[in-house]
mmCIF file of C-alpha atoms in Angstrom:
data_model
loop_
_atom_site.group_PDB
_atom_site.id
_atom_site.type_symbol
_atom_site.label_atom_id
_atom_site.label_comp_id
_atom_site.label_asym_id
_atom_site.label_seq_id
_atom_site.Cartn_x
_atom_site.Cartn_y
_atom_site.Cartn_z
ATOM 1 C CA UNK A 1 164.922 135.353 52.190
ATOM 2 C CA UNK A 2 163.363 132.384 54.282
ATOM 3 C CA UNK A 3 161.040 133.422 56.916
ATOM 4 C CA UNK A 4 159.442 131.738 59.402
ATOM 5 C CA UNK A 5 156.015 134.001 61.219
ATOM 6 C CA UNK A 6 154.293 132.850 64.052
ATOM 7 C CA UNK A 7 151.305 135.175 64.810
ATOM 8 C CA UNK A 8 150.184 134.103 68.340
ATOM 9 C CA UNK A 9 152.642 135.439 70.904
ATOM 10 C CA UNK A 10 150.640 133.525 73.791
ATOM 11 C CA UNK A 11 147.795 131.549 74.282
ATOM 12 C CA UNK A 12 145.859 129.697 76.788
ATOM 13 C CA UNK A 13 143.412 126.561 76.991
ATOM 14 C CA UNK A 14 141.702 124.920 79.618
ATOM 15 C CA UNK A 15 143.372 121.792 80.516
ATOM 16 C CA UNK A 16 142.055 118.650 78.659
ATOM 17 C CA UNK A 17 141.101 120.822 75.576
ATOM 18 C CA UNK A 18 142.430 120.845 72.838
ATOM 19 C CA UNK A 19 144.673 123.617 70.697
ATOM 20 C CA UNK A 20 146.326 124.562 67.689
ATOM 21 C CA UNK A 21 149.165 126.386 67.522
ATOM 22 C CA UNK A 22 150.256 128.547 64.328
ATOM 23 C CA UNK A 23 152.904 129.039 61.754
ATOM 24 C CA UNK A 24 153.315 130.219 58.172
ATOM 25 C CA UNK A 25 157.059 130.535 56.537
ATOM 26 C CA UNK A 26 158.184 131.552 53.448
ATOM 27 C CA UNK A 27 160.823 129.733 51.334
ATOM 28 C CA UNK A 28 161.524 129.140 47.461
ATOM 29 C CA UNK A 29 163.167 125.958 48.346
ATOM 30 C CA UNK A 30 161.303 122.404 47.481
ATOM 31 C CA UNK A 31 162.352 119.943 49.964
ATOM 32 C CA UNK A 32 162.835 121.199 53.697
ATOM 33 C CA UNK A 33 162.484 119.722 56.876
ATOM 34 C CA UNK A 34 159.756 121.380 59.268
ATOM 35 C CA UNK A 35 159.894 120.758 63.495
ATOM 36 C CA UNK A 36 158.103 121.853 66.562
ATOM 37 C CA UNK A 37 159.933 122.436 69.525
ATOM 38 C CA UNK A 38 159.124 122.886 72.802
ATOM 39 C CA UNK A 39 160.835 124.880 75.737
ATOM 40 C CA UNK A 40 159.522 124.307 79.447
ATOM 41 C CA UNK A 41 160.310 127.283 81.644
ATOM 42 C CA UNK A 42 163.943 126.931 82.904
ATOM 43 C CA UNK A 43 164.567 123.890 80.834
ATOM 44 C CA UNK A 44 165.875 122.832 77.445
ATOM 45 C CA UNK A 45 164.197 122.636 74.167
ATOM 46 C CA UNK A 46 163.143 119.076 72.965
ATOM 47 C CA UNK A 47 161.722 118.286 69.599
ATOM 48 C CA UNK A 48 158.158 117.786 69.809
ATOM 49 C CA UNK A 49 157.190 116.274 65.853
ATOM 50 C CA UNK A 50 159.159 116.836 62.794
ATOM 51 C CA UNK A 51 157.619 116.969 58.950
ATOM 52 C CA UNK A 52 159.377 116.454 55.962
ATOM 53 C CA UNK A 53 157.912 118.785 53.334
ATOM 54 C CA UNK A 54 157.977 115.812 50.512
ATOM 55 C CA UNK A 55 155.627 113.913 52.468
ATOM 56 C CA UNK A 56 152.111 114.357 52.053
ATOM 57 C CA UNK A 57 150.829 112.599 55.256
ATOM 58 C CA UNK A 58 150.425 114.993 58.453
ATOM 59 C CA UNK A 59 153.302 113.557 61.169
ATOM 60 C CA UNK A 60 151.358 112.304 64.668
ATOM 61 C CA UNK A 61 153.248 111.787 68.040
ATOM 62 C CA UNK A 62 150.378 110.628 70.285
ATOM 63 C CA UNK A 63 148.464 113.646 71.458
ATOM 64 C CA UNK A 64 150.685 116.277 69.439
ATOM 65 C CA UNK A 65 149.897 116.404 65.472
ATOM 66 C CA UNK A 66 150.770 118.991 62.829
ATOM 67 C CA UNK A 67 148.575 120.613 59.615
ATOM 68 C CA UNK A 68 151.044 120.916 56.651
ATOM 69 C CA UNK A 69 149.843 123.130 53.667
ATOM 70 C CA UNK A 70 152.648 123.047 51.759
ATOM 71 C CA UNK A 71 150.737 125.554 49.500
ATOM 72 C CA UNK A 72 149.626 127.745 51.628
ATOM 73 C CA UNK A 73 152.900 127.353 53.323
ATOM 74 C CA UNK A 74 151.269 126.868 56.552
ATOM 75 C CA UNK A 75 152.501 124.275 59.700
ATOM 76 C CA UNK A 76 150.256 124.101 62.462
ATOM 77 C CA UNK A 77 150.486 121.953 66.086
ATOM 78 C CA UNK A 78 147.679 120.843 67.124
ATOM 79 C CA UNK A 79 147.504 119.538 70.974
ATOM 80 C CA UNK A 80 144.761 116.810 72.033
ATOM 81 C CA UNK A 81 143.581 116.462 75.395
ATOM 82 C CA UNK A 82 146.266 118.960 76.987
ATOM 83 C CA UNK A 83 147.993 118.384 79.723
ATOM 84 C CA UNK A 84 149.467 120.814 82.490
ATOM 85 C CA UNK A 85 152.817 119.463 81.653
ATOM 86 C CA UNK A 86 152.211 121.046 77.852
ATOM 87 C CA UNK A 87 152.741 124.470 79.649
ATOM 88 C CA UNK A 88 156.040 125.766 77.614
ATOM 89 C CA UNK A 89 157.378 128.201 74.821
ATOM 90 C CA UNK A 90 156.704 126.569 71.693
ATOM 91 C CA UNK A 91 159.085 127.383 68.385
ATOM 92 C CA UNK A 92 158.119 126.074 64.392
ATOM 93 C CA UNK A 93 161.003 125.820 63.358
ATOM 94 C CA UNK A 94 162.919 125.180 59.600
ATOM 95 C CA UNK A 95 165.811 123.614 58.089
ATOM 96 C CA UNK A 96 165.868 124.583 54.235
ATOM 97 C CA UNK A 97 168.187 122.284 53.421
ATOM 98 C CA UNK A 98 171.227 122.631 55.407
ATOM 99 C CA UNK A 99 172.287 122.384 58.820
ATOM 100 C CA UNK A 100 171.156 125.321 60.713
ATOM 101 C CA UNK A 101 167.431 125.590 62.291
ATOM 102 C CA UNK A 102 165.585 129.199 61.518
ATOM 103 C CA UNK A 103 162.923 129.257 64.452
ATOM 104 C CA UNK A 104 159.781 131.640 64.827
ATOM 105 C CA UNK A 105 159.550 134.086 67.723
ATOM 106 C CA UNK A 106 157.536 131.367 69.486
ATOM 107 C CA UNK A 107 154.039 130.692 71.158
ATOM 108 C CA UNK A 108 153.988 130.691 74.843
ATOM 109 C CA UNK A 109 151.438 128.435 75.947
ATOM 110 C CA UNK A 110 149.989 128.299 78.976
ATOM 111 C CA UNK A 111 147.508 125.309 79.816
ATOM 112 C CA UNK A 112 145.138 126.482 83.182
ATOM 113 C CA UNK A 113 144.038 124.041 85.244
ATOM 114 C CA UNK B 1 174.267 109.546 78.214
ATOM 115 C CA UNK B 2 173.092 112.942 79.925
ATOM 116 C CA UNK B 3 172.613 114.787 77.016
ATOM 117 C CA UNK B 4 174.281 118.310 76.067
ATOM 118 C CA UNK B 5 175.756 119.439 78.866
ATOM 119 C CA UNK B 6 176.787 123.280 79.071
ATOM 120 C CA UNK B 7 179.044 125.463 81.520
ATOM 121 C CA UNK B 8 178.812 128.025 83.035
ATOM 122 C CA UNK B 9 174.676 127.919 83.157
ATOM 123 C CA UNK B 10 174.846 131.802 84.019
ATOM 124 C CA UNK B 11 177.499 134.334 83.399
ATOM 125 C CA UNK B 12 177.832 137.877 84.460
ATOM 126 C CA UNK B 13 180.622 139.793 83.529
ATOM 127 C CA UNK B 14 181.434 143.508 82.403
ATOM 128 C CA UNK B 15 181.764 145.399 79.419
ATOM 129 C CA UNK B 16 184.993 144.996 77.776
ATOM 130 C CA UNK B 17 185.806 141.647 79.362
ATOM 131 C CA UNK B 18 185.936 138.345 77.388
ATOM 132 C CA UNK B 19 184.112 135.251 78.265
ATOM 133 C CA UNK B 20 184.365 131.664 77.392
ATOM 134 C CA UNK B 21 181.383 129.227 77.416
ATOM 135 C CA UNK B 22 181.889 125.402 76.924
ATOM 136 C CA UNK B 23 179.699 122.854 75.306
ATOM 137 C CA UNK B 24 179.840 118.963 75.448
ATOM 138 C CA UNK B 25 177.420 117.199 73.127
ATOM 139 C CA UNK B 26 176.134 114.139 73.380
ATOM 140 C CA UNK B 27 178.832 111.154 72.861
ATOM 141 C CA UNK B 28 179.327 110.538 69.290
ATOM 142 C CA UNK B 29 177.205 113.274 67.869
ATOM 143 C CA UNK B 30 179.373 114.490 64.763
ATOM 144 C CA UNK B 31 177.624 117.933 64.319
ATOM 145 C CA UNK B 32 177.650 120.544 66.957
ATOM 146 C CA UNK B 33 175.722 124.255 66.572
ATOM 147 C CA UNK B 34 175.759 127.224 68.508
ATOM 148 C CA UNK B 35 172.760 129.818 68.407
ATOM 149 C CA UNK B 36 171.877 132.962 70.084
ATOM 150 C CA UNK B 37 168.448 133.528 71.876
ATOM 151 C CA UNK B 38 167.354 136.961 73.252
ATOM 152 C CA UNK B 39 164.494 137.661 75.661
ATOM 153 C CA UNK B 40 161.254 137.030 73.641
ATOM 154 C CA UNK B 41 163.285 135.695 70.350
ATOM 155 C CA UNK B 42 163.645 131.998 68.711
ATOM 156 C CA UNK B 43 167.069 131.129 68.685
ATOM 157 C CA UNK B 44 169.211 132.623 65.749
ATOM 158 C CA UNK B 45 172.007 130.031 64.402
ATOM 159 C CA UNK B 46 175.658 131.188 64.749
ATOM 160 C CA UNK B 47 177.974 128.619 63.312
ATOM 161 C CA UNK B 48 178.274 124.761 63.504
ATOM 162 C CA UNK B 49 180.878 121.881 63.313
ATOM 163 C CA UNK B 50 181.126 118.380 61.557
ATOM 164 C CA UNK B 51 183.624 117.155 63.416
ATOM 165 C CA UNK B 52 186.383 119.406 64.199
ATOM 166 C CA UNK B 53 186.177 121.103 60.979
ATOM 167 C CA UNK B 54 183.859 125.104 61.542
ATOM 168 C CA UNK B 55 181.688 124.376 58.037
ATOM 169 C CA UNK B 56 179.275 127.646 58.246
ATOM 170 C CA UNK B 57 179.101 131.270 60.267
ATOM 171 C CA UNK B 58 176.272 133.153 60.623
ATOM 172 C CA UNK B 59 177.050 137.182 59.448
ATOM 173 C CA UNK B 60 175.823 137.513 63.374
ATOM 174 C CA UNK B 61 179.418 136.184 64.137
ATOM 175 C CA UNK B 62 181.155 139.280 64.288
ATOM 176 C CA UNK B 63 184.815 138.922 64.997
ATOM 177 C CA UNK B 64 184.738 139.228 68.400
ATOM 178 C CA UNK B 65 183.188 135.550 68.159
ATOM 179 C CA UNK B 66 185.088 132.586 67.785
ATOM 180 C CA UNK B 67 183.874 129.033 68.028
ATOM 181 C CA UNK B 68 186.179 125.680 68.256
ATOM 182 C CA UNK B 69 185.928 121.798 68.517
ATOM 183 C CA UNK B 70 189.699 120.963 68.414
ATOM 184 C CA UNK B 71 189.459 117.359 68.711
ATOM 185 C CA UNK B 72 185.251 116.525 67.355
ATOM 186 C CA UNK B 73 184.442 116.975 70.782
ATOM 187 C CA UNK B 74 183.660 119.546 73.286
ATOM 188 C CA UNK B 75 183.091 123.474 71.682
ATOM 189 C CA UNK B 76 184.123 126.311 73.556
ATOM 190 C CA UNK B 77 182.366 129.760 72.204
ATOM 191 C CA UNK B 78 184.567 132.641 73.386
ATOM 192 C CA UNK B 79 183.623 136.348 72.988
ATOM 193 C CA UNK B 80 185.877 139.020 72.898
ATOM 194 C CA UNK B 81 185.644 142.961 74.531
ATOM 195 C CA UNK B 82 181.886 142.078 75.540
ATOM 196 C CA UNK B 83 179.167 144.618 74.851
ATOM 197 C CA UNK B 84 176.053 144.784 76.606
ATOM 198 C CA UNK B 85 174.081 143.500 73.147
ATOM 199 C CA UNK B 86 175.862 140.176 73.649
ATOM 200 C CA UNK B 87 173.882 139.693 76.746
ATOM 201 C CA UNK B 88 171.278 136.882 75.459
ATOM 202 C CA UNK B 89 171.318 132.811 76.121
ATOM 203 C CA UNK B 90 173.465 131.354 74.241
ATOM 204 C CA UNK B 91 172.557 127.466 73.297
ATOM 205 C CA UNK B 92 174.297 124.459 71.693
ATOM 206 C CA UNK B 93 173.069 121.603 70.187
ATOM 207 C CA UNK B 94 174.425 118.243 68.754
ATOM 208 C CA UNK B 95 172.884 116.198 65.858
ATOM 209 C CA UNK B 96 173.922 112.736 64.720
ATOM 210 C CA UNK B 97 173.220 110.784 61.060
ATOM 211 C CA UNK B 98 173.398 111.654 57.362
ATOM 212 C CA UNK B 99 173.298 115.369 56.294
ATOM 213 C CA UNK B 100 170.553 117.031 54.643
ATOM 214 C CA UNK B 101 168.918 119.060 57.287
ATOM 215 C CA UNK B 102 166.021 116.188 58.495
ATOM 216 C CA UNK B 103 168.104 114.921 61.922
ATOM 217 C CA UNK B 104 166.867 116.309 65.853
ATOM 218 C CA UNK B 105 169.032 118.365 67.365
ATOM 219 C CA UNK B 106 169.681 118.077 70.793
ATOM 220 C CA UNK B 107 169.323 121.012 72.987
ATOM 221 C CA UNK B 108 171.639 121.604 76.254
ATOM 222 C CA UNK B 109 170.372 124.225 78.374
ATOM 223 C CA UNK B 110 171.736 127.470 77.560
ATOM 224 C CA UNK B 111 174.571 129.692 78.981
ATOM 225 C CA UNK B 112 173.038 132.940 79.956
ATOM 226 C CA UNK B 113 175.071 135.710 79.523
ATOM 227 C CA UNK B 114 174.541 138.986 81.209
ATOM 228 C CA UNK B 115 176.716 142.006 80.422
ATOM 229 C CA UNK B 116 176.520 144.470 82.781
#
């Protein structure tokens, strides 16, 4: 079965810190595509970075940046310099090869002014 | 282009009745998805299209569920003798490019469904 954990049901940071978000997954498939999306309150998801599990490099979107341990199985978000707008339900989320997503429960972030 | 567009944004309804939710993805997008999101839950996939054609259903698709995209278009998700365990937000999304899993999907923003 292909699982996808994430451990932190919320969190909060000070804006203009910085903070990583967790997720671990379990999977005997090889190649897989890895996202992070983000849902504001009362508004629809949008992809925040996407990681393709062949690749070794980290993926970088300006102030948004992921940890991939393909060992260890592990896909962290890390966000630089946060911003009020950053306040938002964030999902890791899979796609194992086909064409459905398998989300986490999600990380609700809230960044305090 | 507005992006995924979905009707009705809220839905209330009672047990027993059937409902019918409508998605329109963004113009041109060949695959369209439906998933399921309860309170304090990721979204769980239900089925998708290529085109017209219904290519996978999730076993959460009982058949009081059924999904179409009659012309590669618009979806309409219609459910059947509602039960109050069907209440949830129901999204779609819409994905262009080769297969394989690595494409964005684009998010509309939601149909909530509350069975009473």
């Amino acid at each position: 079965a292909q699982t996808v954990t994430q451990s932190q049901p919320e969190m909060s940071v000070q804006e203009a810190e910085t903070v990583t978000l967790s997720c671990t997954y379990d999977t005997s498939e090889s190649n897989y595509y890895l996202f992070w999306y983000k849902q504001p309150p009362s508004r629809q998801m949008i992809l925040v970075i996407r990681q393709e599990a062949y690749k070794q490099q980290n993926a970088t979107e300006n102030r948004f940046s992921v940890n991939f341990q393909k060992a260890a199985k592990s896909f962290s978000l890390k966000i630089s310099d946060s911003q009020l707008g950053d306040t938002a339900m964030y999902f890791c989320a899979f796609n194992f090869g086909n064409e459905k997503l398998t989300f986490g429960t999600g990380t609700r972030l809230t960044i305090i002014p | 282009d507005t992006g995924v567009s979905q009707n009705p944004r809220h839905k209330i309804t009672k047990r027993g009745q059937n409902v019918t939710f409508r998605c329109d993805p963004i113009s041109e997008h060949n695959r369209l998805y439906w998933y399921r999101q309860t309170l304090g839950q990721g979204p769980e996939f239900l089925t998708y299209f290529q085109n017209e054609a219904q290519l996978e259903k999730s076993r959460l698709l009982s058949d009081r569920f059924s999904a179409e995209r009659p012309k590669g278009s618009f979806s309409t998700l219609e459910i059947q003798r509602t039960e109050q365990g069907d209440s949830a937000m129901y999204l779609c999304a819409s994905s262009s490019g080769t297969s394989g899993g690595r494409n964005e999907q684009f998010f509309g923003p939601g149909t909530r469904l509350t069975v009473l």
